[in-house]
Short mmCIF file of C-alpha atoms and ligand atoms in Angstrom, two decimals:
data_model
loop_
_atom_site.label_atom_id
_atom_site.label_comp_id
_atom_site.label_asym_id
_atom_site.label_seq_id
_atom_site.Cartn_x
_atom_site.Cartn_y
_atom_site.Cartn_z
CA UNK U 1 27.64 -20.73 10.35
CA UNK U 2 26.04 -21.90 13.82
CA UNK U 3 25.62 -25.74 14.14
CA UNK U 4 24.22 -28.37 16.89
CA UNK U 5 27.00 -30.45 18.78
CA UNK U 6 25.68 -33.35 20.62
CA UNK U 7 26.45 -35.74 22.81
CA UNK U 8 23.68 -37.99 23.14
CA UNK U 9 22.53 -41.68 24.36
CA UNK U 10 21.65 -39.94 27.92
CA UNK U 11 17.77 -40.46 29.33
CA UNK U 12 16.25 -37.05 29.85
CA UNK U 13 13.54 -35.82 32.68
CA UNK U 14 12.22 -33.16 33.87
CA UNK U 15 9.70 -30.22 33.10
CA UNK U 16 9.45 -28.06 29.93
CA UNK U 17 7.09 -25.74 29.42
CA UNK U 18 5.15 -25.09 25.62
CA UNK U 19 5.42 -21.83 23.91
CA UNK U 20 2.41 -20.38 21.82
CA UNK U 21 1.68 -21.88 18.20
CA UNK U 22 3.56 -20.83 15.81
CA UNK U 23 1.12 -21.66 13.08
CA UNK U 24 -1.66 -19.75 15.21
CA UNK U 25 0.56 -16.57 16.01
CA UNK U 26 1.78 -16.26 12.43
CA UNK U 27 -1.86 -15.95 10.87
CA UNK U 28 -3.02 -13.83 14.56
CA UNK U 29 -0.41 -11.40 14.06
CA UNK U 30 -1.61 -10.27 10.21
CA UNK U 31 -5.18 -10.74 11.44
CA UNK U 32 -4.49 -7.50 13.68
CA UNK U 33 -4.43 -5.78 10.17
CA UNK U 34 -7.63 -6.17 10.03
CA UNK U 35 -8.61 -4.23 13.59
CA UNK U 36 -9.03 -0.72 14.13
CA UNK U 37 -7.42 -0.05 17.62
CA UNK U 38 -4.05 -1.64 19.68
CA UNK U 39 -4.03 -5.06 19.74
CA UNK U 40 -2.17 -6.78 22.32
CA UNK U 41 -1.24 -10.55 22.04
CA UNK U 42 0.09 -12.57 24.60
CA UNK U 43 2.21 -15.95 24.49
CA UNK U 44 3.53 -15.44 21.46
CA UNK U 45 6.42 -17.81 20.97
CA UNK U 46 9.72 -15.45 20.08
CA UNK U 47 11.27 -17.65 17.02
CA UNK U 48 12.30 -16.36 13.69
CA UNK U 49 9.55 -16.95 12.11
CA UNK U 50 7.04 -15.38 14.40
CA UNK U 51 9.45 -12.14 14.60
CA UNK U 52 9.50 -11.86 10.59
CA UNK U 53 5.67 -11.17 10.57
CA UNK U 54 6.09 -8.96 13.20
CA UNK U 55 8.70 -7.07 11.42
CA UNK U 56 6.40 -6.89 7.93
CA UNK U 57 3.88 -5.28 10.10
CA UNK U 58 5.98 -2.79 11.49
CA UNK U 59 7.87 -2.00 8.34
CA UNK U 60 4.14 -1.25 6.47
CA UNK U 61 3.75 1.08 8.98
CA UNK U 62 2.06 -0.64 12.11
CA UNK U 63 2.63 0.42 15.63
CA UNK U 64 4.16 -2.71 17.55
CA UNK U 65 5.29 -2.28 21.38
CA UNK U 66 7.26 -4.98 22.61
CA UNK U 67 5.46 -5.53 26.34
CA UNK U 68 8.18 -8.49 26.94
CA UNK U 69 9.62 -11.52 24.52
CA UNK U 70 6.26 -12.81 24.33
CA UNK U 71 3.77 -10.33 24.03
CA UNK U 72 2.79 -7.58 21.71
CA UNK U 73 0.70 -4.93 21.46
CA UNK U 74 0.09 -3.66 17.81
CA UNK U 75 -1.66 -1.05 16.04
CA UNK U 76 -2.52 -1.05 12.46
CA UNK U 77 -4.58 1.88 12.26
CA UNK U 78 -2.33 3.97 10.48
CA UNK U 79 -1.06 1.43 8.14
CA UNK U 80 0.07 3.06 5.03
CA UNK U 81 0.90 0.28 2.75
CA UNK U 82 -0.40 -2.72 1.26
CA UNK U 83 2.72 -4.37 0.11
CA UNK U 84 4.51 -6.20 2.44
CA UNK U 85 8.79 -6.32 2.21
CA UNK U 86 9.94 -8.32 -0.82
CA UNK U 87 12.18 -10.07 0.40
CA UNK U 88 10.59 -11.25 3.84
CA UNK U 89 7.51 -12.12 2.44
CA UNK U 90 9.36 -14.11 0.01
CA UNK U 91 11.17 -16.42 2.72
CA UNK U 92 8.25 -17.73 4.58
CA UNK U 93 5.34 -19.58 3.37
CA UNK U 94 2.65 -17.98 6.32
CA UNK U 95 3.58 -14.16 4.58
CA UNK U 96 0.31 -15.53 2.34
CA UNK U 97 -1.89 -14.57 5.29
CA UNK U 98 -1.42 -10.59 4.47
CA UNK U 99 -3.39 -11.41 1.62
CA UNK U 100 -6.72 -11.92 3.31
CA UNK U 101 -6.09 -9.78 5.88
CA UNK U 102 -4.88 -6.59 3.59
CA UNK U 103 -8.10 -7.32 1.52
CA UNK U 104 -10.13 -7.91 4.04
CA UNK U 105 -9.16 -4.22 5.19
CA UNK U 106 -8.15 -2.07 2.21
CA UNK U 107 -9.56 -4.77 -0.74
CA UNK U 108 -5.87 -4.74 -1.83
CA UNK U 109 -3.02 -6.34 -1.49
CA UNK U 110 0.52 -6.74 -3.24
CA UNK U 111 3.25 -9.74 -2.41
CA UNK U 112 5.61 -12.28 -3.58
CA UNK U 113 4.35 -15.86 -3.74
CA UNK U 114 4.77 -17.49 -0.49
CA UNK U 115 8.15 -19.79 0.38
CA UNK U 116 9.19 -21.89 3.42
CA UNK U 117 9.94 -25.24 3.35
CA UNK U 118 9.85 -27.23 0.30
CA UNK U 119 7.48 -30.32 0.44
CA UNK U 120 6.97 -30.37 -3.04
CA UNK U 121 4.82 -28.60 -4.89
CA UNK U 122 2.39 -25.66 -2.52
CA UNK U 123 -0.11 -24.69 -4.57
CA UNK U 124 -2.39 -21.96 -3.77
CA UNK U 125 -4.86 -21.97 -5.57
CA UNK U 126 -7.66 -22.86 -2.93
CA UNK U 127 -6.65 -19.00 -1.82
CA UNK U 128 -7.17 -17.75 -4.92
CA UNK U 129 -10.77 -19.30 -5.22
CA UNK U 130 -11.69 -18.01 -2.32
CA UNK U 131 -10.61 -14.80 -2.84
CA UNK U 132 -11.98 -14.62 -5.88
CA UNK U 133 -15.44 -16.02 -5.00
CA UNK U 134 -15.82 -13.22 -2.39
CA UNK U 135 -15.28 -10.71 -5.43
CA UNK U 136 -11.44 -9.84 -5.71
CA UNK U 137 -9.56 -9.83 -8.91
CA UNK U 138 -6.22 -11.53 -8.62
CA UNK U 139 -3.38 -11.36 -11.08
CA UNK U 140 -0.07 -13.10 -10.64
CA UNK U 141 3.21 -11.90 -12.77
CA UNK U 142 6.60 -12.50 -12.11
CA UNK U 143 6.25 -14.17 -9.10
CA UNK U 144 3.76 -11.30 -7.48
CA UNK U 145 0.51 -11.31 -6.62
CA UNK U 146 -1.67 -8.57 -7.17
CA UNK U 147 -5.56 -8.65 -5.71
CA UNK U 148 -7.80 -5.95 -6.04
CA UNK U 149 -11.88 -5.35 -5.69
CA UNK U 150 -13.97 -3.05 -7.54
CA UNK U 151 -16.64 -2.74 -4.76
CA UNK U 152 -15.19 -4.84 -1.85
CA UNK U 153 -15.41 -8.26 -1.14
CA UNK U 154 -18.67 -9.76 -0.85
CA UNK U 155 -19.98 -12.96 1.24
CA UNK U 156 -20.30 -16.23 -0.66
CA UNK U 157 -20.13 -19.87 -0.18
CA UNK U 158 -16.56 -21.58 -0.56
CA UNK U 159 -16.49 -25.57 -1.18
CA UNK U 160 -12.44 -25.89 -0.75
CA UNK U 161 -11.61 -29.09 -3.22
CA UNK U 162 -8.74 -29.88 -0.62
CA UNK U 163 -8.80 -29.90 3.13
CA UNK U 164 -6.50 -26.75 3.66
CA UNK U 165 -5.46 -24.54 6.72
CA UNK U 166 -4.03 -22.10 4.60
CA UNK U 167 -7.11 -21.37 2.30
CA UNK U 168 -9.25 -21.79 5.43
CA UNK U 169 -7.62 -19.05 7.29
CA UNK U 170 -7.19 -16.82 4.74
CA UNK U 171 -10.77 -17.02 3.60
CA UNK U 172 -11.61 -16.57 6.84
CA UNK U 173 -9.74 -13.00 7.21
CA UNK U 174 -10.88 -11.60 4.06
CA UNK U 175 -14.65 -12.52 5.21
CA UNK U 176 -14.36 -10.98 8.37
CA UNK U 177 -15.39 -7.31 7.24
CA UNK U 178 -16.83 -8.54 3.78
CA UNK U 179 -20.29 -7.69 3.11
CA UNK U 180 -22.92 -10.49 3.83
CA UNK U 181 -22.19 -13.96 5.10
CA UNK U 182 -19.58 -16.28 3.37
CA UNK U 183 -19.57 -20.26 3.94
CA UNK U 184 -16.33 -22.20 4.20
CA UNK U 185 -17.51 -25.44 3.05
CA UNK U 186 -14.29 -28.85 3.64
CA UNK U 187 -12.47 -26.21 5.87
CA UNK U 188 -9.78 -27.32 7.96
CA UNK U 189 -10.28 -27.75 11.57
CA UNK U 190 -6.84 -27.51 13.57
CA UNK U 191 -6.88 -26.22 17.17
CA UNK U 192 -5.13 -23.03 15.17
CA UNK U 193 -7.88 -22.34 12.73
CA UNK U 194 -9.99 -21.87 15.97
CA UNK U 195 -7.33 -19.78 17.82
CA UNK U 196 -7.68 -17.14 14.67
CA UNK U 197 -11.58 -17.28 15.14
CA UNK U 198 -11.35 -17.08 18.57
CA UNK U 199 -8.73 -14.05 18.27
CA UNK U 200 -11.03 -12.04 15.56
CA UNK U 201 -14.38 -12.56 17.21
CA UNK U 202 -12.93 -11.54 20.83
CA UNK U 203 -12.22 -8.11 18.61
CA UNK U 204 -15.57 -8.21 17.13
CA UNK U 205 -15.85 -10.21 13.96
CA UNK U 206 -18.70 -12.68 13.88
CA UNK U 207 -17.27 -16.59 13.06
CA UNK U 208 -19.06 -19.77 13.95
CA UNK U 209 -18.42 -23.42 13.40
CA UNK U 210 -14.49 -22.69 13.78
CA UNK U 211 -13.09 -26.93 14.23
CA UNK U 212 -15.77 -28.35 12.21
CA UNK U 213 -15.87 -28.70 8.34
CA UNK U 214 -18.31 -25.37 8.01
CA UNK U 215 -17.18 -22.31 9.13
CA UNK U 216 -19.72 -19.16 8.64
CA UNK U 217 -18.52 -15.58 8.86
CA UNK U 218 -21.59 -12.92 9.17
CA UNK U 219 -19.26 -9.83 7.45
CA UNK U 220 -18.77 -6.89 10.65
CA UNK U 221 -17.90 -3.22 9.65
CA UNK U 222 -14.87 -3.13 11.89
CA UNK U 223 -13.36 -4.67 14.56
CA UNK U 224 -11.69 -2.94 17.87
CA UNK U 225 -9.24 -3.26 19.62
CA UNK U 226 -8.90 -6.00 22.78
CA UNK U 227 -6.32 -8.28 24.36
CA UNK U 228 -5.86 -12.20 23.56
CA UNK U 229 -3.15 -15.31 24.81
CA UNK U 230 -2.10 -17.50 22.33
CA UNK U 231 -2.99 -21.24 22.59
CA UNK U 232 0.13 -23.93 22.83
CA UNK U 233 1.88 -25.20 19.90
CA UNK U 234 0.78 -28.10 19.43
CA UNK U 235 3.44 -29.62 17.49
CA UNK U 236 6.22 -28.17 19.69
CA UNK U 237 4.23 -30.58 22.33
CA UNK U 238 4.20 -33.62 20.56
CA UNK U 239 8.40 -32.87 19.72
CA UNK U 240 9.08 -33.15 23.35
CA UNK U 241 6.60 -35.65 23.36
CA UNK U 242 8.91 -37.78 20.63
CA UNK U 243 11.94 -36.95 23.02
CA UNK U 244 11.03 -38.84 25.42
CA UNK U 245 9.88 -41.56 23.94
CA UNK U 246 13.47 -41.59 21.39
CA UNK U 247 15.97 -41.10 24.81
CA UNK U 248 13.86 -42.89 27.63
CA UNK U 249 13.43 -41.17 31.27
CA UNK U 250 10.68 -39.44 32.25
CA UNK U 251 9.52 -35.75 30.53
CA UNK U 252 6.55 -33.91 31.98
CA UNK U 253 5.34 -31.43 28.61
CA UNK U 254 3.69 -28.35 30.65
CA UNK U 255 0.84 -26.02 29.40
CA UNK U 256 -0.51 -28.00 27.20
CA UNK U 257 -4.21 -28.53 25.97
CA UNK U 258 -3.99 -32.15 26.56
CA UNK U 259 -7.21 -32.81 23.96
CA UNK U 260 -4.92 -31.14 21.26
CA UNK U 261 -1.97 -34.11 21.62
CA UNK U 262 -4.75 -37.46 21.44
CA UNK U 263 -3.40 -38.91 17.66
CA UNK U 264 0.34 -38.54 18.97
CA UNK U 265 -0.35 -39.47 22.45
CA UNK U 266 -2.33 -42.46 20.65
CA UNK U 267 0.08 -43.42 18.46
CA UNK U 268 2.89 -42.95 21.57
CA UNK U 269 1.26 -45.77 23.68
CA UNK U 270 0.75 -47.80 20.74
CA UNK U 271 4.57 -48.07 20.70
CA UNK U 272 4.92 -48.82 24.29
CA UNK U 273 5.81 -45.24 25.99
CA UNK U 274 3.62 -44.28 29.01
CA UNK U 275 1.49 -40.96 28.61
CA UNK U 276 0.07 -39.46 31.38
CA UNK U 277 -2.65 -36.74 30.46
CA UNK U 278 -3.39 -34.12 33.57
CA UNK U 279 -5.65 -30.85 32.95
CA UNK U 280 -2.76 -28.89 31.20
CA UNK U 281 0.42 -31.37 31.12
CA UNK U 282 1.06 -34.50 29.63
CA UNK U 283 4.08 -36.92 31.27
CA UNK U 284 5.90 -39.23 28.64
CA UNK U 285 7.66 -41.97 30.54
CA UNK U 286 9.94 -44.69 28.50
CA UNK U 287 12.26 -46.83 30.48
CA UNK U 288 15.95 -46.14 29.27
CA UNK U 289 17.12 -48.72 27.02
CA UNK U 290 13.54 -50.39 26.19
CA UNK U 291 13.10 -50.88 22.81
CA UNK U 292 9.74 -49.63 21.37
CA UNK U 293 6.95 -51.96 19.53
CA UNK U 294 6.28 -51.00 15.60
CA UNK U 295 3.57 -49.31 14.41
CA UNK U 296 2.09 -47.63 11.56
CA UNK U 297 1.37 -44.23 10.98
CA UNK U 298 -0.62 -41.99 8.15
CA UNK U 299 -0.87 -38.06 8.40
CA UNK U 300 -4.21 -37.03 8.17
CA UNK U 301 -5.91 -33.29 8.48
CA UNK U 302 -6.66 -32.79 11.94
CA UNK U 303 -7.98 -34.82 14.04
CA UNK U 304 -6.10 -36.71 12.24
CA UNK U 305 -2.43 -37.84 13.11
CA UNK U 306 -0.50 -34.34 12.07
CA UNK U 307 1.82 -34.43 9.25
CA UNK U 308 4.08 -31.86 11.48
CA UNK U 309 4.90 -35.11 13.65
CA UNK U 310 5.47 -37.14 11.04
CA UNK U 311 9.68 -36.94 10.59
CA UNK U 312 9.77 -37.00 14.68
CA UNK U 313 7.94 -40.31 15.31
CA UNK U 314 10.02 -41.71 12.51
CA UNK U 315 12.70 -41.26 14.39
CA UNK U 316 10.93 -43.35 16.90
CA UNK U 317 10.07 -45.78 13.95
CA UNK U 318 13.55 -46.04 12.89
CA UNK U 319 14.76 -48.25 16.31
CA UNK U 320 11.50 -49.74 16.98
CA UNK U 321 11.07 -53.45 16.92
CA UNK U 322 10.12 -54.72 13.46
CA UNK U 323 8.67 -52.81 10.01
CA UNK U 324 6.90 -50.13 10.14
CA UNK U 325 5.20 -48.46 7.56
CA UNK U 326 4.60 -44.53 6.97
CA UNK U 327 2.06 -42.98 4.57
CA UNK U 328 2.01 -39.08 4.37
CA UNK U 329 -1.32 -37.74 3.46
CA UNK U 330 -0.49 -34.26 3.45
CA UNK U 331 2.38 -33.30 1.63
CA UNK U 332 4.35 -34.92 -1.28
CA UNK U 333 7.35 -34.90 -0.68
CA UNK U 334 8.05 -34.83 3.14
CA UNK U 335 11.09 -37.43 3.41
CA UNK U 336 13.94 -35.41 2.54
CA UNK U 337 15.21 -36.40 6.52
CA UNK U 338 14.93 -39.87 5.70
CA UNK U 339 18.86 -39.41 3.53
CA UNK U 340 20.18 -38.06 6.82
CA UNK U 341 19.03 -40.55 9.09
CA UNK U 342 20.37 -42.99 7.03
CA UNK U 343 23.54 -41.74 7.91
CA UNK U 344 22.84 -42.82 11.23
CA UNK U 345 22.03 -46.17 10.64
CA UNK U 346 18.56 -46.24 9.96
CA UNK U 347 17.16 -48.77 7.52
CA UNK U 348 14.34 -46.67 5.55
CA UNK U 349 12.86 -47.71 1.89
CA UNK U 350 10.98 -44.80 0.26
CA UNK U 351 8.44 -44.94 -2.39
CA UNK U 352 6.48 -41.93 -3.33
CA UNK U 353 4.28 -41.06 -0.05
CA UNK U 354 4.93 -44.28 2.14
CA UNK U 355 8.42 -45.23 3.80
CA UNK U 356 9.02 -48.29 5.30
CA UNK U 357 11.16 -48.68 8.49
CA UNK U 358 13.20 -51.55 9.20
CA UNK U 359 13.94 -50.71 13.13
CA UNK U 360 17.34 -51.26 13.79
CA UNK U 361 18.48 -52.05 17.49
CA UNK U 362 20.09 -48.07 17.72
CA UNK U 363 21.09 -45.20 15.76
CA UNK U 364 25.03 -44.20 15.40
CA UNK U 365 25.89 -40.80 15.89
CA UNK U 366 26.72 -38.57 12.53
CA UNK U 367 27.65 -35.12 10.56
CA UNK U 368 24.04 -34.59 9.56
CA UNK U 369 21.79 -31.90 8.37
CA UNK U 370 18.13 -30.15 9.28
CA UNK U 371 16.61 -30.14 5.90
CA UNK U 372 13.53 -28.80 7.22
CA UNK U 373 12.25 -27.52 10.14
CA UNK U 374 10.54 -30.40 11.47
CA UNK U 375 12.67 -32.68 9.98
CA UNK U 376 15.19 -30.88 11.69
CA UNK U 377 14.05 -31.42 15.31
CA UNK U 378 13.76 -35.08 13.96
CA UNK U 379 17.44 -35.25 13.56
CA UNK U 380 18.03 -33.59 16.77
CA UNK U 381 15.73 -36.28 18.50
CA UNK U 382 17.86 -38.87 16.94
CA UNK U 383 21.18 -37.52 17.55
CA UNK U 384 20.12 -37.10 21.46
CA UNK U 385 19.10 -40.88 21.05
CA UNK U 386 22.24 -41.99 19.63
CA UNK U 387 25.26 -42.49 22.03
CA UNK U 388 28.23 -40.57 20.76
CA UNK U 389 28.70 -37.27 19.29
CA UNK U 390 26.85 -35.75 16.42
CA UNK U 391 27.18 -32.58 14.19
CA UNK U 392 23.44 -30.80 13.38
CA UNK U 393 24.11 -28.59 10.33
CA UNK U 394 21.49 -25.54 9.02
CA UNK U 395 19.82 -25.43 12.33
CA UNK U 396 18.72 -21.72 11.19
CA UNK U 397 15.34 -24.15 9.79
CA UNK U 398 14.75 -25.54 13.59
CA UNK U 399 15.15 -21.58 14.70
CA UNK U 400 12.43 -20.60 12.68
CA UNK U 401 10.19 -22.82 15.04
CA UNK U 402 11.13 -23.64 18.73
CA UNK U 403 11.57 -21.27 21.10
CA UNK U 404 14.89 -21.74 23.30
CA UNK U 405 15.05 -25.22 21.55
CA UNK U 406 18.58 -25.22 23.27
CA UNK U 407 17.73 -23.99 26.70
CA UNK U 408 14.80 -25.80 27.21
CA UNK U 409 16.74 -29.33 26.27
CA UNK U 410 19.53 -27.88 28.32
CA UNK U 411 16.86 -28.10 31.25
CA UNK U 412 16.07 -31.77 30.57
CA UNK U 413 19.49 -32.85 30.60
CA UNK U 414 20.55 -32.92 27.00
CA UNK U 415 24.33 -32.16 26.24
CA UNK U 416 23.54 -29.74 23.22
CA UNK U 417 25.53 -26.95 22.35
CA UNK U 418 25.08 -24.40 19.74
CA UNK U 419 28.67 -23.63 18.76
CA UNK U 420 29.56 -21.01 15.92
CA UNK U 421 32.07 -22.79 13.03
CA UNK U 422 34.81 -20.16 11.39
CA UNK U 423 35.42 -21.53 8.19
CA UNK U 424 37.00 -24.65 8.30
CA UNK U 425 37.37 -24.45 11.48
CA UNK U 426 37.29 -27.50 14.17
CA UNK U 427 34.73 -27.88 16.24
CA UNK U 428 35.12 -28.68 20.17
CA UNK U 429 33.55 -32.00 21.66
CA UNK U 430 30.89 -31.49 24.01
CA UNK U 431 30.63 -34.36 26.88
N1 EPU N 501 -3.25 -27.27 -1.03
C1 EPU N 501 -3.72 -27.10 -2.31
N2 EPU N 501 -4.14 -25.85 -2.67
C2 EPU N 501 -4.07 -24.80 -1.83
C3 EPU N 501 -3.58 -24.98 -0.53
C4 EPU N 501 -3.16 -26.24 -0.15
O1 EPU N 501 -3.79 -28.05 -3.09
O2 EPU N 501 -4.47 -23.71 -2.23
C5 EPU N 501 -2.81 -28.62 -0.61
C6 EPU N 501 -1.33 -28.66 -0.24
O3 EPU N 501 -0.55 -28.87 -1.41
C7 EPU N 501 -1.28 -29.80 0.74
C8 EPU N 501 -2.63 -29.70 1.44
O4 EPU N 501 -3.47 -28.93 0.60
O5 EPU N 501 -1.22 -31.01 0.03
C9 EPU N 501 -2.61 -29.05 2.81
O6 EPU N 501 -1.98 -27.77 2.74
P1 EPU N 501 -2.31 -26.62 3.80
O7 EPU N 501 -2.84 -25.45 3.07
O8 EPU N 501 -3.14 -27.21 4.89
O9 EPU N 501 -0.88 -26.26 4.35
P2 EPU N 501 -0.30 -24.82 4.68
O10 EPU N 501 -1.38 -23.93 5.18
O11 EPU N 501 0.55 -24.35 3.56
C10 EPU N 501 0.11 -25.31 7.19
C11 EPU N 501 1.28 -25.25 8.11
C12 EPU N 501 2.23 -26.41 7.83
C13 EPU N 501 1.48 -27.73 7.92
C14 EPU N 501 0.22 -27.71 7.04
C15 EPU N 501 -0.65 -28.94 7.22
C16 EPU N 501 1.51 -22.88 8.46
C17 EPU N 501 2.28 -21.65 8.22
N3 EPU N 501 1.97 -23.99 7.92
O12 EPU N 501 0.65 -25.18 5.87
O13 EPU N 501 3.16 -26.35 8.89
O14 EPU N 501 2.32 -28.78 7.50
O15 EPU N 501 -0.57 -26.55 7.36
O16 EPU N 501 -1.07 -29.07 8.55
O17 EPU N 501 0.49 -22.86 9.13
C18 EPU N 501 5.23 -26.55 9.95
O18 EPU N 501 4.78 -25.92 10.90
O19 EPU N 501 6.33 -27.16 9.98
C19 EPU N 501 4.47 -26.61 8.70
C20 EPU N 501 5.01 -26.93 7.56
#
């Protein structure tokens, strides 16, 4: 077992510099399924999560060359199967993206439903619509899903009932090489929905209206081969973003697209931190020990405030002055970190979507846990807040999603340590 030690209460500045989105690479790196030629991708961020998809790939029988930790070049023109691994599609919720993108080639595709991290219930039914509208036959039995087409998938017009990236994506990669033109009507429009548009139609495919609420795909026979970067995570930003704010100092968050960060750098100033936007950085500046002012938040689709921030600026919320009030508007159940940071000290009332914060003056250090993975670099904000020494537990969830989460805070001046626990064993103070 590998756990967090930290010894926190320390101001942090410096420079750390973005990785590429996760949530982009992991629907990028199936959408190469869909081209006919090497595709390399650049700045892709090397996390667990990221490296699962590329190990699907390869394991159904793609070519992937590892140019260096952060860039790929893959092949899946000699693909020779349309069932990605059981178990690894299993463990991650993005594994629903070979779906489109295995129809989209072959009009066929076999997997396990989806998993990741439990927000309540994940319906995918939006997918299945879509799927279905364009002409594929989908049949789910013990806990597979089978899709099929007769005569391939056809364009058609898609009105999702829910605001969804997922379904938006996915639609998107089965249209790509469908017959005719399909409509995405109520699509989704994070910065990631337009990095997969960008990354299909710089390999042919023909998308427009990617980041507003229509998206049309005009159907292409194939797509070839090319080369495309990654654009910064966006919520990997706004985490070192919440840092800074949560420990004071001064933190300048490097390539960055500034534009992507508004609702958190928004709601940031609202509380009283400094944020400086410049072309491709932002600077977060908090004097040490100055308490921040409340403030209310609700997670909204994007460009709405992004329900990936939320556990991190409750952190914030949870030593502010005053109550503050939370309403998620994504998920239903995303306050399982609320329990742990109880154990800090926090003073948090939950009831169904909203949570109200009582700020307390500071957070005590604790034995806590990463339920999730953003609620997990929520706890690891508030342990590096707290003075004292805490104990993160099931950090594996962070891993899945920030790249040298250790180094980089290393850099920044955070005394973290990953340290490896032998059954009841003791673990060693870090000052
Ligand atoms: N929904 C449906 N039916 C569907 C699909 C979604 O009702 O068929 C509902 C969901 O239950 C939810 C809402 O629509 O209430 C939005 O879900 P969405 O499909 O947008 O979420 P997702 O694609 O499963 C992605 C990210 C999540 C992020 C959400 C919202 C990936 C792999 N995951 O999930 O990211 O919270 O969008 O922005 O892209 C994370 O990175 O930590 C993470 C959880």
């Amino acid at each position: 077992m590998e756990k967090y030690l930290i010894s926190g209460g320390n101001p942090l500045y410096g420079r750390v510099d973005i990785s590429g989105a996760k949530n982009a690479a992991v629907a990028i790196i199936p959408a190469a399924i869909l081209v006919d030629g090497p595709c390399r991708i650049e700045n892709i961020p090397n996390i667990s999560d990221v490296n699962h998809m590329v190990e699907m790939l390869y394991k159904m029988g793609a070519s992937v060359k590892m140019i260096n930790k952060n860039t790929f070049e893959i092949d899946c023109s000699h693909l020779r199967s349309v069932a990605p691994p059981h178990d690894m599609a299993r463990s991650m919720r993005a594994s629903y993206y070979f779906i489109g993108a295995l129809l989209g080639r072959f009009g066929r595709a076999t997997i396990d439903l989806p998993g990741g991290c439990y927000f309540g219930v994940r319906p995918i039914d939006q997918h299945i619509k879509g799927f279905e509208a364009l002409g594929a036959e989908i049949n789910i039995e013990h806990g597979m899903i089978d899709a099929t087409t007769r005569d391939g998938l056809h364009g058609n017009t898609i009105y999702l009932d829910v605001v969804t990236v997922g379904a938006t994506i996915n639609i998107m990669l089965a249209a790509v090489r469908a017959e005719g033109v399909t409509v995405i009507e109520n699509a989704a429009k994070e910065p990631h929905i337009v990095d997969v548009a960008n990354f299909l139609n710089s390999m042919g495919a023909d998308i427009k209206g990617a980041g507003t609420d229509v998206i049309k795909i005009k159907g292409v026979r194939e797509l070839h081969g090319g080369s495309y970067s990654i654009i910064p995570d966006q919520i990997e930003a706004g985490t070192y973003m919440a840092l800074a704010a949560a420990t004071g100092g001064e933190i300048e968050i490097c390539n960055v697209i500034p534009k992507h960060l508004e609702s958190i750098t928004a709601k940031l100033e609202e509380m009283g931190a400094e944020v400086i936007e410049k072309d491709d950085s932002v600077v977060v500046r908090k004097e040490p020990g100055k308490r921040l002012e409340k403030a209310n938040i609700k997670t909204l689709p994007y460009p709405g405030f992004p329900t990936d921030m939320q556990p991190q600026l409750a952190v914030l919320l949870a030593t502010a002055k005053g109550t503050s009030i939370v309403t998620e508007g994504v998920w239903d159940n995303r306050y399982r970190y609320v329990d742990e940071l109880k154990r800090m000290g926090a003073v948090i009332q939950v009831d169904g979507k909203v949570a109200v914060y009582e700020g307390v003056s500071e957070l005590s250090p604790a034995s806590v846990k990463a339920c999730d993975l953003r609620a997990g670099a929520a706890i690891v904000i508030a342990a590096l807040s707290a003075s004292g020494t805490s104990e993160v537990e099931d950090i594996y969830h962070i891993e899945r999603g920030y790249e040298d989460f250790v180094t980089k805070l290393t850099a920044l001046g955070a005394r973290i340590k990953k340290v490896q626990v032998p059954d009841g064993g003791e673990l060693e103070r870090v000052n």
